[in-house]
Amino acid sequence: MSTRPLVIGNWKMNLDFVEGLHLVQQLGVLLKSHPLEHVEAVVAPPFVDLRTVSSILDAERLAVALGAQHVNANENGAHTGEISTSMLSRLNVTWVIVGHSERRTHYHMTDEIVRATSQSVLRAGLRAVLCVGETLAVRDADQHEAWVESQLRSALEGLDASLHPLVTVAYEPLWAIGTGVNASSEQVKEMTDFIRRVLTSLVSSAPQVLYGGSVTPTNAATLVGESGVDGFLVGGASLKAESFYAILRACDDCYALKR
Ligand code: 13P
């Protein structure tokens, strides 16, 4: 881990704005009583919670950045039900998750749309967390590297160099998401090393590479300590302040030890 660790809580379609408010307040209590020194924390609530969460982060002066789970690639116009990057920026959102597998699988987010969305996010000056990862069938066929490389190339090839520093990648194998079966430290290491190698041919910066898929307070310390990953994209365990804080703490401690 060469840079400060990054941990992003993806709340998915959970927690209304009142519940979100409570979670961030509880997280704030933990962060104030046991401050973290190194880790960069981000929460990505549902769109309708953003305003409330933004206000509480600001009022409590919490060192937690705000992320969105998705955005439309267009600037504005006739896109009923969609949200634009400028709307997110106005709410102090600085991170956007792009191409999460749930959007790719269930909402027809093709590689082309992922590319357009990444570009739109980056051009707006927001930081993109590009999600890549294979299904179990692809891994069983030993095609996971080719699959992930193709997702990376399709999203990032030819990207304007000025935008490279805004790119972060999250490796989220679909078979590990929400299953309780995380990828092993060896698997995470193998794939994050591979992703870093592919990225050297695509971007001039050295993007942080995160892992996501059944990360919990129990496995976080081992995963971050053994795999060399730069942090986590956390789903279920980010819905409780204690478990999200424990994962932040594991990354903070690991960075302090290895530095
Ligand atoms: P879980 O941590 O619930 O497996 O979700 C991972 C994920 O998809 C984060 O984006």
XYZ file of C-alpha atoms and ligand atoms in Angstrom:
269
model
C 0.000 0.000 0.000
C 1.869 3.052 -1.223
C -0.827 5.670 -0.847
C -3.250 6.435 1.945
C -5.871 3.694 2.064
C -9.300 4.460 0.666
C -12.504 2.878 1.947
C -15.848 3.567 0.288
C -19.188 2.504 1.740
C -21.679 1.696 -0.998
C -25.066 1.713 0.693
C -26.780 0.490 -2.483
C -30.598 0.807 -2.209
C -30.596 0.815 1.591
C -31.265 3.422 4.296
C -33.702 6.288 3.740
C -32.517 9.788 4.604
C -33.475 9.482 8.277
C -31.654 6.166 8.630
C -28.725 7.584 6.673
C -28.599 10.565 9.019
C -28.449 8.253 12.041
C -25.706 6.134 10.522
C -23.516 9.141 9.756
C -24.112 10.585 13.223
C -23.032 7.282 14.794
C -20.014 7.110 12.529
C -19.160 10.667 13.562
C -19.216 9.698 17.260
C -16.784 6.831 16.567
C -14.498 8.965 14.410
C -14.361 11.726 17.012
C -13.698 9.424 19.960
C -11.145 7.263 18.113
C -9.794 9.378 15.227
C -8.230 7.741 12.197
C -4.973 9.141 10.935
C -4.445 7.880 7.425
C -7.492 6.336 5.855
C -9.662 8.271 3.427
C -13.337 7.479 4.066
C -16.199 7.925 1.618
C -19.904 7.111 1.907
C -22.084 6.619 -1.157
C -25.752 6.815 -0.101
C -28.815 6.658 -2.364
C -29.414 9.898 -4.320
C -32.310 10.980 -2.092
C -30.079 10.871 1.011
C -27.254 12.963 -0.449
C -28.465 16.341 0.702
C -29.034 15.214 4.291
C -25.760 13.313 4.486
C -23.887 16.234 2.963
C -25.337 18.608 5.576
C -24.419 16.386 8.504
C -20.872 15.760 7.253
C -20.459 19.506 6.931
C -22.090 20.442 10.260
C -20.103 17.828 12.188
C -16.904 18.583 10.226
C -16.380 14.897 9.584
C -13.463 13.843 7.434
C -15.701 11.689 5.288
C -16.215 12.463 1.611
C -19.474 12.030 -0.240
C -19.952 9.669 -3.158
C -22.790 8.756 -5.510
C -23.550 5.247 -6.693
C -24.229 6.127 -10.310
C -24.819 9.068 -12.645
C -26.155 9.616 -16.139
C -23.528 10.308 -18.803
C -25.508 13.204 -20.294
C -25.223 16.769 -19.058
C -28.959 17.459 -18.846
C -32.173 17.133 -20.830
C -34.918 14.610 -21.474
C -33.725 11.694 -19.337
C -36.619 11.065 -16.975
C -35.514 9.621 -13.665
C -31.834 10.321 -14.174
C -29.282 12.512 -12.361
C -26.401 14.536 -13.840
C -22.850 15.188 -12.672
C -23.552 18.898 -12.111
C -26.431 17.992 -9.783
C -24.049 15.814 -7.798
C -21.346 18.480 -7.650
C -23.847 20.969 -6.207
C -24.419 18.539 -3.348
C -20.689 18.318 -2.545
C -20.368 14.876 -4.080
C -16.740 14.278 -5.057
C -16.772 10.551 -5.891
C -18.945 8.523 -8.263
C -19.075 4.728 -8.532
C -19.139 3.878 -12.240
C -20.160 0.577 -13.806
C -20.993 -1.358 -10.663
C -21.783 -4.950 -11.655
C -25.353 -4.575 -10.391
C -25.864 -1.774 -12.907
C -24.083 -3.673 -15.664
C -26.116 -6.828 -15.006
C -29.584 -5.500 -14.148
C -29.761 -2.060 -15.786
C -28.172 -2.666 -19.182
C -25.048 -0.681 -18.447
C -22.909 -1.751 -21.381
C -19.165 -1.170 -21.720
C -19.993 1.789 -24.006
C -22.218 3.375 -21.379
C -19.579 2.734 -18.698
C -17.024 4.511 -20.871
C -19.316 7.478 -21.548
C -20.211 7.706 -17.870
C -16.565 7.563 -16.759
C -15.700 10.350 -19.163
C -18.588 12.481 -18.041
C -17.674 12.000 -14.366
C -13.995 12.777 -14.927
C -14.638 15.805 -17.132
C -16.847 17.182 -14.371
C -13.807 16.993 -12.085
C -15.296 14.190 -10.013
C -13.372 11.100 -9.003
C -14.540 7.926 -10.711
C -14.449 4.513 -9.072
C -14.499 2.240 -12.076
C -15.823 -1.192 -11.105
C -14.566 -4.291 -12.876
C -14.901 -7.976 -12.097
C -15.793 -11.364 -13.458
C -18.581 -13.862 -12.895
C -17.878 -17.304 -11.468
C -18.370 -18.859 -14.911
C -15.700 -16.569 -16.372
C -13.296 -17.423 -13.544
C -13.990 -21.139 -13.863
C -13.107 -20.832 -17.557
C -9.858 -19.136 -16.517
C -10.844 -16.021 -18.472
C -10.948 -13.594 -15.543
C -7.814 -11.669 -16.495
C -8.906 -11.248 -20.106
C -12.373 -10.200 -18.933
C -11.132 -7.569 -16.513
C -8.541 -6.287 -18.979
C -11.223 -5.811 -21.582
C -13.407 -3.879 -19.099
C -10.454 -1.629 -18.196
C -9.425 -1.004 -21.804
C -12.926 -0.285 -22.947
C -13.464 2.270 -20.162
C -10.075 3.990 -20.143
C -8.339 3.683 -23.531
C -7.598 7.083 -25.047
C -8.653 8.990 -21.937
C -7.273 12.523 -21.830
C -4.112 12.469 -19.686
C -5.293 15.409 -17.569
C -8.093 13.170 -16.259
C -5.912 10.199 -15.260
C -5.354 11.337 -11.647
C -9.116 11.196 -11.044
C -9.348 7.465 -11.791
C -9.695 4.769 -9.120
C -10.442 1.115 -9.912
C -12.424 -1.338 -7.797
C -12.009 -5.052 -8.426
C -15.311 -6.633 -7.469
C -15.704 -10.241 -8.579
C -19.430 -10.897 -8.919
C -19.202 -14.214 -7.092
C -17.982 -12.413 -3.966
C -20.580 -9.628 -3.877
C -23.170 -10.111 -1.163
C -22.420 -13.829 -0.938
C -20.422 -13.931 2.279
C -17.613 -15.564 0.282
C -14.807 -13.052 -0.156
C -11.966 -13.522 -2.599
C -8.883 -14.834 -0.802
C -5.879 -12.594 -0.156
C -4.024 -14.514 -2.906
C -6.823 -13.945 -5.406
C -7.059 -10.267 -4.508
C -3.294 -9.874 -4.773
C -3.141 -11.648 -8.111
C -5.921 -9.505 -9.571
C -4.832 -6.166 -8.113
C -1.286 -6.787 -9.388
C -2.700 -7.686 -12.782
C -4.962 -4.615 -12.836
C -2.016 -2.365 -11.927
C -0.005 -3.832 -14.814
C -2.829 -3.214 -17.291
C -3.310 0.297 -15.934
C 0.328 1.219 -16.636
C -0.466 0.915 -20.346
C -3.640 2.999 -20.038
C -3.036 5.845 -17.619
C -0.011 7.864 -16.621
C -0.997 8.069 -12.957
C -0.968 5.036 -10.663
C -4.632 4.686 -9.701
C -5.579 3.205 -6.381
C -6.979 -0.291 -6.755
C -9.674 -1.336 -4.301
C -11.268 -4.683 -3.602
C -14.985 -5.233 -3.025
C -16.983 -8.360 -2.243
C -18.083 -9.526 1.235
C -15.536 -7.361 3.063
C -16.269 -7.469 6.805
C -14.558 -6.372 10.019
C -13.431 -9.998 10.344
C -11.593 -10.310 7.027
C -10.582 -6.679 6.369
C -7.275 -6.720 8.290
C -6.099 -9.943 6.623
C -7.167 -8.829 3.150
C -5.535 -5.420 3.367
C -2.440 -6.772 5.112
C -1.774 -9.680 2.765
C -2.999 -8.590 -0.640
C -1.446 -5.149 -1.023
C -4.788 -3.685 -2.069
C -5.230 0.079 -1.574
C -8.546 -0.201 0.246
C -12.103 -1.463 -0.087
C -15.471 -0.848 -1.670
C -17.813 -2.122 1.032
C -21.491 -3.008 0.630
C -23.371 -4.714 3.466
C -20.819 -3.965 6.182
C -21.060 -0.230 5.458
C -24.687 -0.141 6.642
C -23.731 -0.214 10.328
C -21.464 2.456 11.804
C -19.553 -0.042 13.971
C -18.718 -2.447 11.160
C -17.815 0.306 8.691
C -15.643 1.965 11.318
C -13.923 -1.372 12.095
C -12.987 -1.738 8.417
C -11.684 1.838 8.318
C -9.686 1.084 11.461
C -8.171 -2.093 9.959
C -6.931 -0.118 6.935
C -5.648 2.726 9.081
C -3.691 0.334 11.337
C -2.275 -1.577 8.373
C -1.005 1.604 6.725
C 0.522 2.828 9.991
C 2.371 -0.504 10.392
C 3.682 -0.747 6.845
C 4.684 2.833 6.298
P -20.869 -6.556 -0.260
O -19.789 -5.935 0.585
O -22.223 -6.492 0.370
O -20.487 -7.919 -0.737
O -21.003 -5.638 -1.577
C -19.867 -5.332 -2.295
C -20.202 -4.300 -3.298
O -20.856 -4.577 -4.273
C -19.744 -2.925 -3.042
O -19.923 -2.120 -4.154
